[in-house]
PDB file of C-alpha atoms in Angstrom:
ATOM      1  CA  GLN A 402     -43.822  46.936  85.969  1.00 57.00           C
ATOM      2  CA  LYS A 403     -45.478  43.665  85.532  1.00 57.00           C
ATOM      3  CA  SER A 404     -46.804  44.344  81.948  1.00 70.00           C
ATOM      4  CA  GLU A 405     -43.275  45.941  81.202  1.00 70.00           C
ATOM      5  CA  LYS A 406     -41.887  42.649  81.989  1.00 72.00           C
ATOM      6  CA  GLN A 407     -44.312  40.403  80.233  1.00 72.00           C
ATOM      7  CA  TYR A 408     -43.540  42.911  77.392  1.00 69.00           C
ATOM      8  CA  LEU A 409     -39.973  42.498  77.458  1.00 74.00           C
ATOM      9  CA  ALA A 410     -40.267  38.475  77.859  1.00 73.00           C
ATOM     10  CA  MET A 411     -42.673  38.547  74.838  1.00 78.00           C
ATOM     11  CA  GLN A 412     -40.053  40.638  72.659  1.00 75.00           C
ATOM     12  CA  GLU A 413     -37.265  38.032  73.644  1.00 78.00           C
ATOM     13  CA  LYS A 414     -39.567  35.181  72.783  1.00 78.00           C
ATOM     14  CA  LYS A 415     -40.442  36.863  69.335  1.00 77.00           C
ATOM     15  CA  GLN A 416     -36.915  37.320  68.777  1.00 78.00           C
ATOM     16  CA  LEU A 417     -35.847  33.739  69.708  1.00 79.00           C
ATOM     17  CA  ILE A 418     -38.844  32.317  67.147  1.00 78.00           C
ATOM     18  CA  GLU A 419     -37.292  34.613  64.641  1.00 79.00           C
ATOM     19  CA  LYS A 420     -34.086  33.713  65.094  1.00 79.00           C
ATOM     20  CA  GLN A 421     -35.203  29.922  64.943  1.00 78.00           C
ATOM     21  CA  LYS A 422     -37.099  30.869  61.831  1.00 79.00           C
ATOM     22  CA  GLY A 423     -33.945  32.447  60.175  1.00 79.00           C
ATOM     23  CA  GLU A 424     -32.033  29.333  61.075  1.00 79.00           C
ATOM     24  CA  LYS A 425     -34.479  27.024  59.756  1.00 81.00           C
ATOM     25  CA  GLU A 426     -34.954  28.939  56.548  1.00 79.00           C
ATOM     26  CA  GLN A 427     -31.230  28.813  56.067  1.00 82.00           C
ATOM     27  CA  TYR A 428     -31.268  25.168  56.850  1.00 80.00           C
ATOM     28  CA  ILE A 429     -34.010  24.711  54.415  1.00 80.00           C
ATOM     29  CA  SER A 430     -31.724  27.029  51.762  1.00 81.00           C
ATOM     30  CA  PHE A 431     -28.936  24.796  52.372  1.00 79.00           C
ATOM     31  CA  LEU A 432     -30.764  21.633  51.564  1.00 80.00           C
ATOM     32  CA  GLU A 433     -32.259  22.976  48.479  1.00 80.00           C
ATOM     33  CA  GLU A 434     -28.786  23.929  47.421  1.00 82.00           C
ATOM     34  CA  GLN A 435     -27.403  20.433  48.011  1.00 81.00           C
ATOM     35  CA  LEU A 436     -30.561  18.796  46.333  1.00 80.00           C
ATOM     36  CA  GLU A 437     -29.870  20.727  43.302  1.00 80.00           C
ATOM     37  CA  LYS A 438     -26.134  19.841  43.558  1.00 81.00           C
ATOM     38  CA  ASP A 439     -27.266  16.162  43.692  1.00 77.00           C
ATOM     39  CA  ARG A 440     -29.554  16.435  40.929  1.00 77.00           C
ATOM     40  CA  SER A 441     -26.306  18.105  38.928  1.00 78.00           C
ATOM     41  CA  GLU A 442     -24.640  15.123  39.855  1.00 79.00           C
ATOM     42  CA  ASP A 443     -27.161  12.451  39.189  1.00 76.00           C
ATOM     43  CA  LYS A 444     -27.426  14.150  35.698  1.00 78.00           C
ATOM     44  CA  LYS A 445     -23.511  14.164  35.189  1.00 77.00           C
ATOM     45  CA  ILE A 446     -23.840  10.460  36.183  1.00 78.00           C
ATOM     46  CA  ASN A 447     -26.432   9.495  34.161  1.00 76.00           C
ATOM     47  CA  ILE A 448     -24.551  10.998  31.173  1.00 76.00           C
ATOM     48  CA  THR A 449     -21.726   9.101  31.830  1.00 78.00           C
ATOM     49  CA  LEU A 450     -23.673   5.869  32.269  1.00 78.00           C
ATOM     50  CA  LYS A 451     -25.402   6.302  29.083  1.00 78.00           C
ATOM     51  CA  GLU A 452     -21.913   6.998  27.408  1.00 78.00           C
ATOM     52  CA  LEU A 453     -20.560   3.833  28.737  1.00 79.00           C
ATOM     53  CA  GLU A 454     -23.641   1.954  27.672  1.00 79.00           C
ATOM     54  CA  ASP A 455     -23.314   3.526  24.169  1.00 77.00           C
ATOM     55  CA  ASP A 456     -19.446   2.902  24.063  1.00 76.00           C
ATOM     56  CA  LEU A 457     -20.214  -0.939  25.525  1.00 78.00           C
ATOM     57  CA  GLU A 458     -22.838  -1.574  22.636  1.00 77.00           C
ATOM     58  CA  ILE A 459     -20.367  -0.203  20.020  1.00 74.00           C
ATOM     59  CA  ARG A 460     -17.608  -2.684  21.423  1.00 73.00           C
ATOM     60  CA  SER A 461     -20.090  -5.471  21.528  1.00 74.00           C
ATOM     61  CA  ASN A 462     -21.191  -4.814  17.945  1.00 68.00           C
ATOM     62  CA  LEU A 463     -17.565  -4.475  16.675  1.00 65.00           C
ATOM     63  CA  ALA A 464     -16.894  -7.679  18.602  1.00 66.00           C
ATOM     64  CA  HIS A 465     -19.711  -9.566  16.779  1.00 61.00           C
ATOM     65  CA  LEU A 466     -18.457  -8.230  13.539  1.00 56.00           C
ATOM     66  CA  LEU A 467     -14.719  -9.191  13.999  1.00 56.00           C
ATOM     67  CA  SER A 468     -16.044 -12.531  15.347  1.00 59.00           C
ATOM     68  CA  LYS A 469     -14.967 -15.676  13.167  1.00 55.00           C
ATOM     69  CA  ASN A 470     -18.767 -15.956  12.502  1.00 56.00           C
ATOM     70  CA  ASN A 471     -18.909 -12.639  10.590  1.00 54.00           C
ATOM     71  CA  LEU A 472     -16.036 -10.201   9.240  1.00 50.00           C
ATOM     72  CA  GLN A 473     -13.498 -12.950   9.111  1.00 55.00           C
ATOM     73  CA  ALA A 474     -15.921 -15.548   7.587  1.00 59.00           C
ATOM     74  CA  ILE A 475     -16.674 -12.694   5.035  1.00 60.00           C
ATOM     75  CA  LEU A 476     -13.122 -11.985   4.341  1.00 59.00           C
ATOM     76  CA  ILE A 477     -12.588 -15.676   3.969  1.00 68.00           C
ATOM     77  CA  GLU A 478     -15.546 -16.154   1.618  1.00 70.00           C
ATOM     78  CA  GLU A 479     -14.197 -13.576  -0.543  1.00 75.00           C
ATOM     79  CA  ALA A 480     -10.619 -14.759  -0.836  1.00 80.00           C
ATOM     80  CA  ILE A 481     -11.469 -18.260  -1.422  1.00 83.00           C
ATOM     81  CA  PRO A 482     -12.432 -17.842  -5.119  1.00 85.00           C
ATOM     82  CA  LEU A 483      -9.371 -16.006  -5.985  1.00 86.00           C
ATOM     83  CA  ILE A 484      -7.267 -18.491  -4.117  1.00 86.00           C
ATOM     84  CA  GLU A 485      -9.006 -21.342  -5.800  1.00 88.00           C
ATOM     85  CA  ASN A 486      -8.661 -19.682  -9.455  1.00 90.00           C
ATOM     86  CA  GLU A 487      -4.922 -18.951  -9.025  1.00 88.00           C
ATOM     87  CA  ALA A 488      -4.139 -22.315  -7.523  1.00 89.00           C
ATOM     88  CA  ASN A 489      -6.040 -23.928 -10.155  1.00 90.00           C
ATOM     89  CA  ASN A 490      -4.346 -22.045 -13.007  1.00 88.00           C
ATOM     90  CA  ILE A 491      -0.884 -23.406 -11.585  1.00 85.00           C
ATOM     91  CA  LEU A 492      -2.262 -26.914 -10.903  1.00 86.00           C
ATOM     92  CA  ASP A 493      -3.779 -27.190 -14.397  1.00 87.00           C
ATOM     93  CA  LYS A 494      -0.084 -26.474 -15.561  1.00 83.00           C
ATOM     94  CA  LEU A 495       1.473 -29.157 -13.294  1.00 82.00           C
ATOM     95  CA  THR A 496      -1.096 -31.909 -13.906  1.00 83.00           C
ATOM     96  CA  GLU A 497      -2.141 -31.220 -17.501  1.00 82.00           C
ATOM     97  CA  GLY A 498      -5.663 -30.155 -16.286  1.00 83.00           C
ATOM     98  CA  LYS A 499      -6.073 -33.494 -14.343  1.00 85.00           C
ATOM     99  CA  CYS A 500      -6.592 -31.927 -11.242  1.00 87.00           C
ATOM    100  CA  LYS A 501      -8.946 -29.029  -9.734  1.00 91.00           C
ATOM    101  CA  ILE A 502      -8.796 -27.722  -6.168  1.00 89.00           C
ATOM    102  CA  TYR A 503     -12.169 -26.822  -4.487  1.00 88.00           C
ATOM    103  CA  ILE A 504     -12.076 -25.195  -1.088  1.00 83.00           C
ATOM    104  CA  ASP A 505     -15.017 -25.425   1.482  1.00 80.00           C
ATOM    105  CA  SER A 506     -15.482 -22.957   4.415  1.00 72.00           C
ATOM    106  CA  MET A 507     -18.613 -24.603   5.817  1.00 65.00           C
ATOM    107  CA  ARG A 508     -19.284 -28.295   6.481  1.00 57.00           C
ATOM    108  CA  ASP A 509     -22.500 -29.955   7.213  1.00 53.00           C
ATOM    109  CA  LEU A 510     -22.826 -32.001  10.328  1.00 49.00           C
ATOM    110  CA  LYS A 511     -24.791 -35.077  11.034  1.00 53.00           C
ATOM    111  CA  SER A 512     -26.823 -33.205  13.676  1.00 58.00           C
ATOM    112  CA  GLY A 513     -27.998 -31.022  10.946  1.00 55.00           C
ATOM    113  CA  GLU A 514     -26.092 -27.758  12.024  1.00 57.00           C
ATOM    114  CA  ILE A 515     -23.479 -26.191   9.959  1.00 56.00           C
ATOM    115  CA  LYS A 516     -19.683 -25.951  11.034  1.00 58.00           C
ATOM    116  CA  GLU A 517     -17.252 -23.461   9.826  1.00 64.00           C
ATOM    117  CA  THR A 518     -14.249 -25.082   8.443  1.00 67.00           C
ATOM    118  CA  LEU A 519     -11.445 -24.556   5.736  1.00 74.00           C
ATOM    119  CA  ASP A 520     -11.431 -27.788   3.702  1.00 81.00           C
ATOM    120  CA  ILE A 521      -9.574 -28.502   0.814  1.00 84.00           C
ATOM    121  CA  LYS A 522     -10.960 -30.894  -1.866  1.00 88.00           C
ATOM    122  CA  ILE A 523      -9.292 -32.090  -5.216  1.00 89.00           C
ATOM    123  CA  ALA A 524     -11.018 -33.178  -8.195  1.00 90.00           C
ATOM    124  CA  ASP A 525      -9.389 -35.811 -10.317  1.00 87.00           C
ATOM    125  CA  ALA A 526      -9.946 -38.937 -12.484  1.00 85.00           C
ATOM    126  CA  PHE A 527     -11.095 -40.664  -9.080  1.00 85.00           C
ATOM    127  CA  GLY A 528     -13.413 -38.412  -8.198  1.00 87.00           C
ATOM    128  CA  LEU A 529     -13.499 -35.385  -5.460  1.00 88.00           C
ATOM    129  CA  ARG A 530     -11.342 -36.265  -2.724  1.00 87.00           C
ATOM    130  CA  TYR A 531     -10.233 -34.913   0.472  1.00 84.00           C
ATOM    131  CA  TYR A 532      -6.284 -33.304   0.449  1.00 82.00           C
ATOM    132  CA  GLU A 533      -5.357 -35.964   3.061  1.00 84.00           C
ATOM    133  CA  PHE A 534      -6.117 -38.946   0.633  1.00 84.00           C
ATOM    134  CA  PHE A 535      -3.311 -37.735  -1.912  1.00 83.00           C
ATOM    135  CA  SER A 536       0.107 -39.180  -1.910  1.00 80.00           C
ATOM    136  CA  GLY A 537       3.215 -37.255  -0.991  1.00 78.00           C
ATOM    137  CA  GLY A 538       3.857 -36.367  -4.893  1.00 78.00           C
ATOM    138  CA  GLU A 539       0.416 -35.431  -5.481  1.00 83.00           C
ATOM    139  CA  SER A 540       0.128 -33.216  -2.384  1.00 83.00           C
ATOM    140  CA  PHE A 541       3.395 -31.667  -3.077  1.00 82.00           C
ATOM    141  CA  LYS A 542       1.748 -30.253  -6.198  1.00 84.00           C
ATOM    142  CA  ILE A 543      -1.343 -28.982  -4.519  1.00 86.00           C
ATOM    143  CA  ASP A 544       0.857 -27.492  -1.919  1.00 85.00           C
ATOM    144  CA  LEU A 545       3.002 -25.439  -4.394  1.00 84.00           C
ATOM    145  CA  ALA A 546      -0.210 -24.455  -6.446  1.00 87.00           C
ATOM    146  CA  LEU A 547      -1.672 -23.247  -2.918  1.00 87.00           C
ATOM    147  CA  ARG A 548       1.508 -21.295  -2.011  1.00 85.00           C
ATOM    148  CA  ILE A 549       1.847 -19.518  -5.141  1.00 84.00           C
ATOM    149  CA  ALA A 550      -1.650 -18.574  -4.945  1.00 86.00           C
ATOM    150  CA  LEU A 551      -1.527 -17.343  -1.304  1.00 84.00           C
ATOM    151  CA  VAL A 552       1.624 -15.134  -2.034  1.00 81.00           C
ATOM    152  CA  LYS A 553      -0.185 -13.710  -5.038  1.00 81.00           C
ATOM    153  CA  LEU A 554      -3.438 -12.783  -2.817  1.00 81.00           C
ATOM    154  CA  LEU A 555      -1.088 -11.255   0.018  1.00 78.00           C
ATOM    155  CA  THR A 556       0.494  -9.435  -2.612  1.00 78.00           C
ATOM    156  CA  GLN A 557      -2.622  -7.921  -4.074  1.00 76.00           C
ATOM    157  CA  LYS A 558      -4.321  -7.191  -0.674  1.00 72.00           C
ATOM    158  CA  SER A 559      -1.489  -5.638   1.046  1.00 71.00           C
ATOM    159  CA  GLY A 560      -0.215  -3.453  -2.091  1.00 71.00           C
ATOM    160  CA  GLN A 561       3.285  -4.378  -1.386  1.00 71.00           C
ATOM    161  CA  ALA A 562       5.123  -6.769  -3.394  1.00 69.00           C
ATOM    162  CA  ILE A 563       6.491 -10.316  -1.597  1.00 71.00           C
ATOM    163  CA  ARG A 564       9.651 -10.366  -3.570  1.00 77.00           C
ATOM    164  CA  THR A 565      11.305 -13.602  -2.375  1.00 81.00           C
ATOM    165  CA  PHE A 566       9.861 -17.128  -2.757  1.00 80.00           C
ATOM    166  CA  ILE A 567      11.098 -20.024  -1.017  1.00 81.00           C
ATOM    167  CA  ILE A 568      10.689 -23.884  -1.558  1.00 79.00           C
ATOM    168  CA  ASP A 569      12.289 -26.237   0.640  1.00 76.00           C
ATOM    169  CA  GLU A 570      12.473 -29.610  -0.356  1.00 68.00           C
ATOM    170  CA  GLY A 571       9.524 -31.911  -1.714  1.00 66.00           C
ATOM    171  CA  PHE A 572      10.865 -32.533  -5.390  1.00 70.00           C
ATOM    172  CA  GLY A 573      12.213 -35.910  -4.457  1.00 67.00           C
ATOM    173  CA  SER A 574       8.253 -37.110  -4.501  1.00 68.00           C
ATOM    174  CA  GLN A 575       7.973 -36.107  -8.176  1.00 73.00           C
ATOM    175  CA  ASP A 576       8.961 -38.039 -11.364  1.00 76.00           C
ATOM    176  CA  THR A 577      10.990 -36.708 -14.113  1.00 76.00           C
ATOM    177  CA  GLN A 578       7.955 -35.372 -16.127  1.00 80.00           C
ATOM    178  CA  SER A 579       6.515 -33.669 -13.041  1.00 77.00           C
ATOM    179  CA  LEU A 580       9.889 -32.041 -12.394  1.00 79.00           C
ATOM    180  CA  GLU A 581      10.155 -30.743 -15.625  1.00 80.00           C
ATOM    181  CA  LYS A 582       6.454 -29.135 -15.363  1.00 81.00           C
ATOM    182  CA  MET A 583       7.285 -27.572 -11.914  1.00 79.00           C
ATOM    183  CA  ILE A 584      10.439 -25.933 -13.371  1.00 79.00           C
ATOM    184  CA  ASP A 585       8.609 -24.416 -16.111  1.00 82.00           C
ATOM    185  CA  VAL A 586       5.972 -22.950 -13.834  1.00 80.00           C
ATOM    186  CA  LEU A 587       8.953 -21.614 -11.586  1.00 79.00           C
ATOM    187  CA  TYR A 588      10.500 -19.895 -14.774  1.00 79.00           C
ATOM    188  CA  ALA A 589       6.987 -18.476 -15.574  1.00 78.00           C
ATOM    189  CA  LEU A 590       7.054 -16.915 -11.937  1.00 76.00           C
ATOM    190  CA  GLN A 591      10.277 -15.525 -12.120  1.00 77.00           C
ATOM    191  CA  ASN A 592       9.304 -11.880 -13.335  1.00 76.00           C
ATOM    192  CA  GLU A 593       6.858 -12.001 -10.067  1.00 74.00           C
ATOM    193  CA  PHE A 594       9.849 -12.171  -7.895  1.00 78.00           C
ATOM    194  CA  ASP A 595      13.135 -10.856  -7.301  1.00 80.00           C
ATOM    195  CA  LEU A 596      14.501 -14.100  -5.928  1.00 82.00           C
ATOM    196  CA  ILE A 597      13.121 -17.600  -6.139  1.00 82.00           C
ATOM    197  CA  ILE A 598      15.219 -20.094  -3.936  1.00 82.00           C
ATOM    198  CA  LEU A 599      15.096 -23.886  -4.188  1.00 80.00           C
ATOM    199  CA  ILE A 600      16.312 -25.879  -1.326  1.00 80.00           C
ATOM    200  CA  SER A 601      16.892 -29.576  -2.834  1.00 78.00           C
ATOM    201  CA  HIS A 602      19.278 -32.643  -2.447  1.00 77.00           C
ATOM    202  CA  LEU A 603      18.449 -33.640  -6.250  1.00 74.00           C
ATOM    203  CA  THR A 604      21.607 -33.369  -8.467  1.00 72.00           C
ATOM    204  CA  ASP A 605      19.211 -33.163 -11.371  1.00 70.00           C
ATOM    205  CA  MET A 606      17.556 -29.978  -9.799  1.00 71.00           C
ATOM    206  CA  LYS A 607      20.709 -27.749  -9.576  1.00 70.00           C
ATOM    207  CA  GLU A 608      21.471 -28.343 -13.350  1.00 72.00           C
ATOM    208  CA  GLN A 609      18.257 -26.638 -14.317  1.00 75.00           C
ATOM    209  CA  PHE A 610      19.050 -23.209 -12.566  1.00 76.00           C
ATOM    210  CA  PRO A 611      21.995 -20.696 -13.209  1.00 75.00           C
ATOM    211  CA  GLY A 612      22.669 -19.597  -9.700  1.00 78.00           C
ATOM    212  CA  GLN A 613      23.786 -22.513  -7.413  1.00 80.00           C
ATOM    213  CA  PHE A 614      25.031 -22.747  -3.682  1.00 80.00           C
ATOM    214  CA  PHE A 615      26.095 -25.857  -1.918  1.00 81.00           C
ATOM    215  CA  ILE A 616      25.954 -25.766   1.858  1.00 81.00           C
ATOM    216  CA  ARG A 617      28.675 -28.344   3.232  1.00 82.00           C
ATOM    217  CA  LYS A 618      28.585 -29.162   6.875  1.00 85.00           C
ATOM    218  CA  THR A 619      31.909 -29.075   8.795  1.00 85.00           C
ATOM    219  CA  PRO A 620      33.036 -29.455  12.427  1.00 85.00           C
ATOM    220  CA  THR A 621      32.775 -25.717  13.067  1.00 86.00           C
ATOM    221  CA  GLY A 622      29.470 -24.891  11.218  1.00 83.00           C
ATOM    222  CA  SER A 623      27.914 -25.029   7.954  1.00 85.00           C
ATOM    223  CA  VAL A 624      29.872 -23.286   4.829  1.00 85.00           C
ATOM    224  CA  ILE A 625      28.069 -21.964   1.953  1.00 81.00           C
ATOM    225  CA  GLN A 626      29.849 -22.641  -1.432  1.00 80.00           C
ATOM    226  CA  LYS A 627      28.969 -20.952  -4.812  1.00 77.00           C
ATOM    227  CA  LEU A 628      29.261 -23.384  -7.632  1.00 71.00           C
TER     228      LEU A 628
END
């Protein structure tokens, strides 16, 4: 009887051990599954991180290219010769070849470094000077030449014609001969625009163009009258 009890006790202990072993194996299997899931998640996270890093690198490269030191500077460098050429064609007619425009996009500093800029220099009988050193009458001719050049450049680059050109005042700074040259230039441009509008208080100017409008101020507002 004692042996039988010992045998039953051993059997119970064996069953308990097998149960515990099964539970441990089941727990180990669960841990292995979790570890595999974690590895899979880590792999996905690493892939996502790599994609984010690649995207960040692309954005950083684009920002560098689009900065004023790169793409914008390149575009400006390409545009400057076109603006200079067209502006000098106009200025040559306005000044009988006595002035020439130069545009610099770089300036040497005293420190030895180079600074990006956009300086306009004009060569005339007195040498090469900055735009700021010219009188009102002279600078108006330069302004007109540059405006026409910029309009033509924008037209070429955009592929769409800019059909209206407006000049507001400035003619009072010109002598009779200079006014005649400006009028000749504007007439030469009439085929490039549907409408050229000149705003001026000069009586002599209105007599040079067929379409004239007079703006008169009244207590209730301005009134436009066709002459």
